[in-house]
Amino acid sequence: MSVFAQSGSGRAATRPPVLLSAALVLLFFLPWVHWTIDGEPRSLAGYDVLVEGFRAPTLSRQAAEAAIAEQDAALNQAIERARERAAEARADADEAEAEAAAAPGDERLSSRAERRVGSAERAEERIGEAERQLEAYRQTDHELWTHSLFYLYPLLLLLLPLGTLGALARGISGRSAAPFALAAAAGGIWALMAPHLWFGMSVVFGLTPVGVLVFLLSLALIPAALGLERTADAIDQVNRRIGTTVAWLALFMVLVQFALVLMRYVFGIGSIMTQESLIYAHGTLFMVAAGYTLLVGGHVRVDIFYREAEPRKKAWVDLIGVTVLLIPVCLLIWRYSLPYVLSSWAVLEGSRETSGIQGVYLLKSCILVFVVLMSLQGLSLAFRSILVIAGLRKTAGTATAGGH
C-alpha cells in the first residue's frame, strides 16, 4: 500500500505502473470495439483503431471534395436548365409579339405577348441568379485543411503504446516510470473519450470488455505512477482553483439582481440578456463548484454517527459512499445527459429570445463538467480514505468535517 501512497525511486515504486503498462501492451492487440466501417461490421483491436485513425482524415477530405464536386455539378446543371427554359421562353415571347404585331387591335394577343415577355425576362433573371450562386460557391473557402485536425486523434492515441513501452523500459532499468506511465494514461483515456464525445453513447455500446478494461487500466495508471496522495493533491488543487474562481459569480449575481430591480422599478426598463445572465451565472456556480464544495465538506450530510465517529470508520463510510453511490450516480447522469448536450452543440442552441444570450449549449455543458469534477473529487476522497484505512493518514481531509 505504501507504494501507492507516494511515488519514489527504486524498483518497488516502479512496479505498479510497469505491471499496468505491460497489461496495456498485451491488450493493445485484442479487440477494443465493434464498429461499422464502409458498411462492414468489424472488431477493431488497438492497433486497428490507430490505423483507422490515420486513415480518417484522408477519407474525410475525400468525402468533402466529392460533396463539393457534386454540388458544383448540380449548380452547373441548374444553369443549363435555366438557359434552356430561358431560350424557350424567349422564343415563345418573340412568337407572341409577332402575332400581336400582326393583329394590333387584338387585346388578347397583346396581353399574351406581355405575359410571354415577362416569363422570358424572369427566366433570364434566374440564369443570372444561378450563375452568381455558382460563382459565390466557387469562391467559398471550404476549409479542407480542417480535416487535417483529425490527425490529432491518432497522434495522441500513439501516447498509449509509446508510453507503455517507455514505462516498461524505465521500469526494467529500475528508474521512475511515472512520466511515461502518465503519457500512456493520457493516450488510453483519449482513445475512448474523444470518439465518445464526438459520436455519443454509440461508442460505449460498441466497446468490448477489453476496451472497457483498457480505459480502466489507463485511469489506474495515474495513481499508480503518482501515488494516491499526490493524485488526490492534484485533484484537490484543480477543484480548489476552479471553485475559488467561479465563487465570484455569487457577487456577480447579487450585483446584477440589484441592477435589475433598479431598472424595472425605478427606471421602468428591462433587459432579457441581463435576466438570462443570472440563470447562466447561477447554473455555472452551482454545477461547476460542486466538486470544490465536496472538497471543503460543504455538501449537506444527514447522519447519526458519522460526525463523532473515529477517522477509520469515517474512511470506510466515505469509501463505500463514493464507490457505491457517488460514482454510479455520476455515470448515470453522464449517460442520460450526454445526448442532451451533444444535440444542443449540434445546432449551437441559443436563447428563444432574439435579444437573449445565444449560448444555451455552453450552459448545458456544465452538466458534463459537474460530472467530471464531482467524480474526480470523489476519487480524491476515496484515495485518502484508503490511506486512512491503511494507517498512512490520520484523516481523509476537510471533506470529512462538513456534516450538517
Short mmCIF file of C-alpha atoms in Angstrom, two decimals:
data_model
loop_
_atom_site.label_atom_id
_atom_site.label_comp_id
_atom_site.label_asym_id
_atom_site.label_seq_id
_atom_site.Cartn_x
_atom_site.Cartn_y
_atom_site.Cartn_z
CA MET A 1 0.00 0.00 0.00
CA SER A 2 2.84 2.39 0.69
CA VAL A 3 3.86 2.02 -2.95
CA PHE A 4 0.63 3.78 -3.93
CA ALA A 5 0.80 6.29 -1.10
CA GLN A 6 3.65 8.24 -2.58
CA SER A 7 5.97 7.74 -5.52
CA GLY A 8 9.68 7.41 -5.19
CA SER A 9 12.70 5.88 -6.84
CA GLY A 10 13.70 2.26 -6.94
CA ARG A 11 12.16 -0.92 -8.24
CA ALA A 12 9.38 -1.05 -5.62
CA ALA A 13 7.98 2.32 -6.68
CA THR A 14 8.11 1.46 -10.39
CA ARG A 15 6.43 -1.93 -10.09
CA PRO A 16 2.70 -0.91 -10.24
CA PRO A 17 2.92 1.32 -13.33
CA VAL A 18 5.17 -1.20 -15.05
CA LEU A 19 2.74 -4.04 -14.43
CA LEU A 20 -0.18 -1.97 -15.70
CA SER A 21 1.84 -0.89 -18.73
CA ALA A 22 2.69 -4.50 -19.53
CA ALA A 23 -1.01 -5.36 -19.37
CA LEU A 24 -1.87 -2.49 -21.72
CA VAL A 25 0.76 -3.64 -24.23
CA LEU A 26 -0.93 -7.03 -24.41
CA LEU A 27 -4.44 -5.54 -24.60
CA PHE A 28 -3.35 -3.31 -27.50
CA PHE A 29 -3.55 -6.38 -29.78
CA LEU A 30 -7.00 -7.53 -28.59
CA PRO A 31 -10.39 -6.29 -29.85
CA TRP A 32 -11.40 -2.98 -28.27
CA VAL A 33 -14.58 -2.03 -30.08
CA HIS A 34 -17.17 -3.29 -32.56
CA TRP A 35 -17.61 -0.67 -35.28
CA THR A 36 -19.04 -0.44 -38.80
CA ILE A 37 -16.56 0.79 -41.44
CA ASP A 38 -17.62 1.17 -45.09
CA GLY A 39 -20.82 -0.70 -44.25
CA GLU A 40 -18.94 -3.69 -42.85
CA PRO A 41 -19.12 -4.58 -39.13
CA ARG A 42 -15.64 -5.07 -37.73
CA SER A 43 -13.95 -5.77 -34.41
CA LEU A 44 -11.07 -3.33 -34.06
CA ALA A 45 -8.05 -4.08 -31.91
CA GLY A 46 -5.96 -1.25 -30.51
CA TYR A 47 -3.61 -1.16 -33.49
CA ASP A 48 -6.64 -1.23 -35.85
CA VAL A 49 -8.06 1.82 -34.09
CA LEU A 50 -4.71 3.55 -34.58
CA VAL A 51 -4.59 2.67 -38.29
CA GLU A 52 -8.17 3.76 -38.90
CA GLY A 53 -7.42 6.96 -37.02
CA PHE A 54 -4.71 7.83 -39.51
CA ARG A 55 -6.98 6.90 -42.42
CA ALA A 56 -9.90 9.02 -41.20
CA PRO A 57 -8.55 12.48 -42.18
CA THR A 58 -7.89 11.36 -45.76
CA LEU A 59 -11.31 9.72 -46.06
CA SER A 60 -12.98 12.80 -44.57
CA ARG A 61 -11.20 15.09 -47.02
CA GLN A 62 -12.10 12.87 -49.98
CA ALA A 63 -15.75 12.85 -48.91
CA ALA A 64 -15.72 16.64 -48.63
CA GLU A 65 -14.12 17.03 -52.06
CA ALA A 66 -16.69 14.65 -53.56
CA ALA A 67 -19.51 16.67 -52.00
CA ILE A 68 -18.02 19.90 -53.37
CA ALA A 69 -17.71 18.43 -56.87
CA GLU A 70 -21.28 17.11 -56.69
CA GLN A 71 -22.63 20.49 -55.63
CA ASP A 72 -20.64 22.23 -58.39
CA ALA A 73 -22.06 19.84 -60.98
CA ALA A 74 -25.58 20.34 -59.65
CA LEU A 75 -25.26 24.13 -59.92
CA ASN A 76 -23.91 23.83 -63.49
CA GLN A 77 -26.85 21.61 -64.43
CA ALA A 78 -29.24 24.11 -62.91
CA ILE A 79 -27.67 26.87 -65.03
CA GLU A 80 -28.02 24.78 -68.19
CA ARG A 81 -31.68 24.01 -67.45
CA ALA A 82 -32.29 27.69 -66.74
CA ARG A 83 -30.72 28.64 -70.07
CA GLU A 84 -32.86 26.10 -71.93
CA ARG A 85 -36.02 27.38 -70.27
CA ALA A 86 -34.97 30.98 -70.95
CA ALA A 87 -34.39 30.18 -74.63
CA GLU A 88 -37.80 28.53 -74.91
CA ALA A 89 -39.44 31.42 -73.07
CA ARG A 90 -37.73 33.98 -75.34
CA ALA A 91 -38.84 32.06 -78.45
CA ASP A 92 -42.43 31.99 -77.18
CA ALA A 93 -42.21 35.70 -76.38
CA ASP A 94 -40.94 36.53 -79.86
CA GLU A 95 -43.72 34.47 -81.42
CA ALA A 96 -46.35 36.12 -79.24
CA GLU A 97 -45.03 39.58 -80.09
CA ALA A 98 -45.13 38.74 -83.79
CA GLU A 99 -48.76 37.60 -83.53
CA ALA A 100 -49.67 40.71 -81.57
CA ALA A 101 -47.97 42.92 -84.17
CA ALA A 102 -49.94 41.20 -86.94
CA ALA A 103 -53.24 41.96 -85.17
CA PRO A 104 -52.77 45.35 -83.47
CA GLY A 105 -56.33 45.58 -82.20
CA ASP A 106 -56.44 42.15 -80.54
CA GLU A 107 -56.08 42.78 -76.78
CA ARG A 108 -55.94 39.06 -76.08
CA LEU A 109 -52.86 38.58 -78.23
CA SER A 110 -51.28 41.73 -76.79
CA SER A 111 -51.84 40.52 -73.21
CA ARG A 112 -50.48 37.10 -74.13
CA ALA A 113 -47.37 38.68 -75.60
CA GLU A 114 -46.77 40.71 -72.42
CA ARG A 115 -47.03 37.58 -70.29
CA ARG A 116 -44.60 35.70 -72.52
CA VAL A 117 -42.12 38.58 -72.43
CA GLY A 118 -42.39 38.72 -68.63
CA SER A 119 -41.76 34.98 -68.42
CA ALA A 120 -38.70 35.31 -70.64
CA GLU A 121 -37.31 38.12 -68.51
CA ARG A 122 -37.82 36.14 -65.30
CA ALA A 123 -36.11 33.12 -66.85
CA GLU A 124 -33.13 35.27 -67.78
CA GLU A 125 -33.01 36.64 -64.24
CA ARG A 126 -32.89 33.09 -62.92
CA ILE A 127 -29.89 32.41 -65.14
CA GLY A 128 -28.06 35.36 -63.63
CA GLU A 129 -29.03 34.27 -60.11
CA ALA A 130 -27.79 30.71 -60.70
CA GLU A 131 -24.52 31.98 -62.17
CA ARG A 132 -23.96 34.27 -59.20
CA GLN A 133 -24.68 31.37 -56.84
CA LEU A 134 -22.13 29.19 -58.66
CA GLU A 135 -19.51 31.93 -58.56
CA ALA A 136 -20.09 32.52 -54.85
CA TYR A 137 -19.85 28.77 -54.18
CA ARG A 138 -16.56 28.52 -56.05
CA GLN A 139 -15.13 31.45 -54.11
CA THR A 140 -16.17 29.93 -50.77
CA ASP A 141 -13.30 28.68 -48.61
CA HIS A 142 -14.37 25.11 -47.89
CA GLU A 143 -11.59 24.83 -45.31
CA LEU A 144 -10.43 21.43 -46.43
CA TRP A 145 -7.35 21.92 -44.27
CA THR A 146 -9.52 21.47 -41.17
CA HIS A 147 -9.79 17.77 -41.96
CA SER A 148 -6.11 17.52 -41.05
CA LEU A 149 -7.14 18.28 -37.47
CA PHE A 150 -8.46 14.71 -37.33
CA TYR A 151 -4.83 13.62 -37.18
CA LEU A 152 -4.87 14.81 -33.56
CA TYR A 153 -6.74 11.67 -32.58
CA PRO A 154 -4.23 9.04 -33.82
CA LEU A 155 -1.24 11.18 -32.85
CA LEU A 156 -2.44 11.47 -29.25
CA LEU A 157 -3.50 7.83 -29.27
CA LEU A 158 0.14 7.00 -30.02
CA LEU A 159 0.86 8.07 -26.45
CA LEU A 160 -0.64 4.78 -25.26
CA PRO A 161 1.74 2.31 -26.99
CA LEU A 162 4.76 4.62 -26.80
CA GLY A 163 4.12 5.48 -23.15
CA THR A 164 3.63 1.86 -22.11
CA LEU A 165 6.82 0.79 -23.89
CA GLY A 166 8.72 3.66 -22.30
CA ALA A 167 7.35 2.76 -18.86
CA LEU A 168 8.41 -0.84 -19.34
CA ALA A 169 11.91 0.17 -20.42
CA ARG A 170 12.29 2.57 -17.48
CA GLY A 171 10.91 0.03 -15.05
CA ILE A 172 13.26 -2.72 -16.20
CA SER A 173 16.19 -0.38 -15.68
CA GLY A 174 14.93 0.46 -12.18
CA ARG A 175 14.21 4.12 -12.90
CA SER A 176 10.96 6.01 -12.34
CA ALA A 177 8.37 5.17 -14.98
CA ALA A 178 5.98 7.93 -13.92
CA PRO A 179 6.36 10.29 -16.94
CA PHE A 180 5.83 7.52 -19.49
CA ALA A 181 3.03 5.97 -17.45
CA LEU A 182 1.19 9.30 -17.33
CA ALA A 183 1.62 9.66 -21.10
CA ALA A 184 0.19 6.18 -21.60
CA ALA A 185 -2.72 7.02 -19.29
CA ALA A 186 -3.49 10.13 -21.33
CA GLY A 187 -3.45 8.08 -24.54
CA GLY A 188 -5.74 5.41 -23.11
CA ILE A 189 -8.26 7.92 -21.78
CA TRP A 190 -8.15 9.83 -25.07
CA ALA A 191 -8.76 6.58 -27.01
CA LEU A 192 -12.26 6.32 -25.56
CA MET A 193 -13.26 9.85 -24.58
CA ALA A 194 -12.51 11.58 -27.91
CA PRO A 195 -14.78 9.41 -30.13
CA HIS A 196 -17.26 9.07 -27.26
CA LEU A 197 -17.74 12.84 -27.12
CA TRP A 198 -17.86 13.02 -30.91
CA PHE A 199 -20.25 10.14 -31.65
CA GLY A 200 -22.09 9.94 -28.33
CA MET A 201 -23.13 6.80 -26.49
CA SER A 202 -22.84 4.58 -29.58
CA VAL A 203 -19.10 4.25 -28.96
CA VAL A 204 -19.64 3.00 -25.42
CA PHE A 205 -22.20 0.47 -26.60
CA GLY A 206 -19.68 -0.82 -29.15
CA LEU A 207 -16.91 -1.37 -26.60
CA THR A 208 -15.77 -4.89 -25.86
CA PRO A 209 -14.83 -5.94 -22.31
CA VAL A 210 -11.22 -5.48 -23.40
CA GLY A 211 -11.96 -1.88 -24.41
CA VAL A 212 -13.52 -1.15 -21.03
CA LEU A 213 -10.53 -2.77 -19.31
CA VAL A 214 -8.09 -0.63 -21.33
CA PHE A 215 -9.90 2.52 -20.21
CA LEU A 216 -9.95 1.45 -16.54
CA LEU A 217 -6.28 0.44 -16.57
CA SER A 218 -5.40 3.78 -18.19
CA LEU A 219 -7.16 5.56 -15.35
CA ALA A 220 -5.41 3.34 -12.80
CA LEU A 221 -2.03 4.28 -14.27
CA ILE A 222 -2.30 7.80 -12.87
CA PRO A 223 -2.46 6.91 -9.15
CA ALA A 224 -0.06 4.02 -9.80
CA ALA A 225 2.51 6.45 -11.20
CA LEU A 226 1.97 9.40 -8.86
CA GLY A 227 0.77 7.59 -5.76
CA LEU A 228 -2.63 8.01 -4.13
CA GLU A 229 -1.56 11.00 -2.03
CA ARG A 230 -0.12 13.04 -4.90
CA THR A 231 -3.03 12.16 -7.19
CA ALA A 232 -5.51 13.32 -4.56
CA ASP A 233 -3.49 16.52 -4.05
CA ALA A 234 -3.57 17.21 -7.80
CA ILE A 235 -7.34 16.71 -7.96
CA ASP A 236 -7.83 18.94 -4.92
CA GLN A 237 -5.72 21.66 -6.48
CA VAL A 238 -7.79 21.61 -9.69
CA ASN A 239 -11.12 21.80 -7.87
CA ARG A 240 -9.82 24.42 -5.42
CA ARG A 241 -8.74 26.75 -8.20
CA ILE A 242 -11.94 26.25 -10.17
CA GLY A 243 -14.10 26.68 -7.07
CA THR A 244 -12.44 29.86 -5.86
CA THR A 245 -12.66 31.30 -9.37
CA VAL A 246 -16.35 30.63 -10.05
CA ALA A 247 -17.20 31.75 -6.48
CA TRP A 248 -17.01 35.32 -7.82
CA LEU A 249 -20.21 34.58 -9.72
CA ALA A 250 -22.06 34.87 -6.40
CA LEU A 251 -21.07 38.54 -6.17
CA PHE A 252 -21.96 38.98 -9.85
CA MET A 253 -25.44 37.56 -9.20
CA VAL A 254 -26.05 39.95 -6.29
CA LEU A 255 -24.98 42.99 -8.30
CA VAL A 256 -26.96 42.01 -11.39
CA GLN A 257 -30.10 41.27 -9.38
CA PHE A 258 -29.79 44.66 -7.66
CA ALA A 259 -29.37 46.32 -11.06
CA LEU A 260 -32.43 44.55 -12.44
CA VAL A 261 -34.57 45.75 -9.55
CA LEU A 262 -33.44 49.32 -10.12
CA MET A 263 -34.02 49.08 -13.86
CA ARG A 264 -37.52 47.69 -13.52
CA TYR A 265 -38.98 49.55 -10.54
CA VAL A 266 -37.10 52.85 -10.76
CA PHE A 267 -36.43 53.42 -14.44
CA GLY A 268 -39.16 51.17 -15.87
CA ILE A 269 -36.87 49.31 -18.29
CA GLY A 270 -35.82 45.68 -18.66
CA SER A 271 -33.18 43.56 -20.34
CA ILE A 272 -33.67 39.93 -21.34
CA MET A 273 -29.94 39.39 -21.74
CA THR A 274 -29.28 40.68 -18.23
CA GLN A 275 -32.02 38.47 -16.80
CA GLU A 276 -30.66 35.42 -18.58
CA SER A 277 -27.15 36.20 -17.33
CA LEU A 278 -28.45 35.40 -13.83
CA ILE A 279 -29.53 31.94 -15.00
CA TYR A 280 -26.13 31.32 -16.58
CA ALA A 281 -24.26 32.53 -13.50
CA HIS A 282 -26.45 30.51 -11.13
CA GLY A 283 -26.16 27.30 -13.16
CA THR A 284 -22.41 27.68 -13.64
CA LEU A 285 -21.78 28.45 -9.98
CA PHE A 286 -23.67 25.51 -8.54
CA MET A 287 -22.67 22.95 -11.16
CA VAL A 288 -19.01 23.79 -11.61
CA ALA A 289 -18.29 24.50 -7.93
CA ALA A 290 -19.89 21.24 -6.73
CA GLY A 291 -16.52 19.44 -6.67
CA TYR A 292 -14.96 22.24 -4.63
CA THR A 293 -17.92 22.08 -2.22
CA LEU A 294 -17.24 18.37 -1.68
CA LEU A 295 -13.55 19.16 -1.15
CA VAL A 296 -14.30 21.54 1.74
CA GLY A 297 -17.09 19.40 3.20
CA GLY A 298 -19.84 21.83 2.23
CA HIS A 299 -22.45 19.35 1.00
CA VAL A 300 -25.35 18.55 3.30
CA ARG A 301 -24.72 15.31 5.17
CA VAL A 302 -27.57 13.73 7.14
CA ASP A 303 -26.16 11.21 9.62
CA ILE A 304 -26.47 9.92 13.14
CA PHE A 305 -22.98 8.67 13.98
CA TYR A 306 -20.62 9.99 11.28
CA ARG A 307 -19.66 13.31 12.92
CA GLU A 308 -18.46 11.68 16.14
CA ALA A 309 -17.03 8.54 14.52
CA GLU A 310 -13.32 7.84 14.57
CA PRO A 311 -11.36 8.59 11.36
CA ARG A 312 -11.09 4.96 10.32
CA LYS A 313 -14.85 4.44 10.44
CA LYS A 314 -15.37 7.71 8.58
CA ALA A 315 -12.95 6.48 5.94
CA TRP A 316 -14.94 3.29 5.45
CA VAL A 317 -18.20 5.24 5.13
CA ASP A 318 -16.63 7.65 2.62
CA LEU A 319 -15.05 4.88 0.57
CA ILE A 320 -18.28 2.92 0.34
CA GLY A 321 -20.28 6.07 -0.35
CA VAL A 322 -18.01 7.11 -3.22
CA THR A 323 -17.82 3.67 -4.86
CA VAL A 324 -21.43 2.58 -4.34
CA LEU A 325 -23.32 5.88 -4.59
CA LEU A 326 -21.37 8.88 -5.89
CA ILE A 327 -19.55 7.36 -8.90
CA PRO A 328 -22.53 5.28 -10.14
CA VAL A 329 -24.84 8.31 -9.91
CA CYS A 330 -22.32 10.43 -11.81
CA LEU A 331 -22.08 7.78 -14.51
CA LEU A 332 -25.87 7.67 -14.73
CA ILE A 333 -26.05 11.45 -15.11
CA TRP A 334 -23.38 11.33 -17.83
CA ARG A 335 -25.26 8.53 -19.62
CA TYR A 336 -28.50 10.46 -19.93
CA SER A 337 -27.13 14.00 -20.25
CA LEU A 338 -24.52 13.42 -22.98
CA PRO A 339 -27.05 13.07 -25.87
CA TYR A 340 -28.89 16.10 -24.48
CA VAL A 341 -25.71 18.20 -24.50
CA LEU A 342 -24.46 16.93 -27.88
CA SER A 343 -27.78 17.72 -29.56
CA SER A 344 -27.53 21.26 -28.19
CA TRP A 345 -23.99 21.61 -29.56
CA ALA A 346 -25.07 20.23 -32.94
CA VAL A 347 -27.31 23.27 -33.53
CA LEU A 348 -25.38 25.72 -31.30
CA GLU A 349 -28.58 26.20 -29.33
CA GLY A 350 -29.28 29.74 -28.21
CA SER A 351 -31.94 31.65 -26.36
CA ARG A 352 -35.52 31.60 -27.61
CA GLU A 353 -35.48 35.36 -27.30
CA THR A 354 -33.72 37.23 -30.09
CA SER A 355 -32.11 39.57 -27.56
CA GLY A 356 -31.13 36.75 -25.19
CA ILE A 357 -27.79 35.02 -24.70
CA GLN A 358 -27.09 32.68 -27.60
CA GLY A 359 -25.08 30.19 -25.56
CA VAL A 360 -27.51 27.62 -24.17
CA TYR A 361 -25.22 24.85 -25.42
CA LEU A 362 -22.46 26.19 -23.15
CA LEU A 363 -24.78 26.29 -20.15
CA LYS A 364 -25.88 22.71 -20.76
CA SER A 365 -22.24 21.64 -20.98
CA CYS A 366 -21.93 22.49 -17.29
CA ILE A 367 -23.75 19.21 -16.62
CA LEU A 368 -20.81 17.24 -18.02
CA VAL A 369 -18.32 19.49 -16.21
CA PHE A 370 -20.23 18.79 -12.97
CA VAL A 371 -19.99 15.03 -13.53
CA VAL A 372 -16.24 15.15 -14.23
CA LEU A 373 -15.32 17.39 -11.29
CA MET A 374 -17.55 15.57 -8.82
CA SER A 375 -16.22 12.18 -9.93
CA LEU A 376 -12.62 13.36 -9.61
CA GLN A 377 -13.23 14.81 -6.16
CA GLY A 378 -14.96 11.59 -5.14
CA LEU A 379 -11.88 9.65 -6.25
CA SER A 380 -9.69 12.01 -4.25
CA LEU A 381 -11.79 11.31 -1.16
CA ALA A 382 -11.67 7.57 -1.87
CA PHE A 383 -7.87 7.61 -2.24
CA ARG A 384 -7.41 9.40 1.06
CA SER A 385 -9.89 7.07 2.74
CA ILE A 386 -7.81 4.11 1.55
CA LEU A 387 -4.72 5.71 3.06
CA VAL A 388 -6.56 6.26 6.35
CA ILE A 389 -7.72 2.64 6.41
CA ALA A 390 -4.15 1.53 5.68
CA GLY A 391 -2.89 3.64 8.57
CA LEU A 392 -0.91 6.03 6.34
CA ARG A 393 -3.00 9.10 7.15
CA LYS A 394 -4.84 10.31 10.24
CA THR A 395 -7.88 11.75 8.43
CA ALA A 396 -9.19 11.99 4.88
CA GLY A 397 -9.13 15.80 4.98
CA THR A 398 -11.65 18.64 5.12
CA ALA A 399 -14.31 16.71 3.19
CA THR A 400 -15.00 14.58 6.27
CA ALA A 401 -15.62 17.52 8.56
CA GLY A 402 -18.60 19.08 6.88
CA GLY A 403 -21.52 17.00 8.18
CA HIS A 404 -24.68 19.07 8.74
#
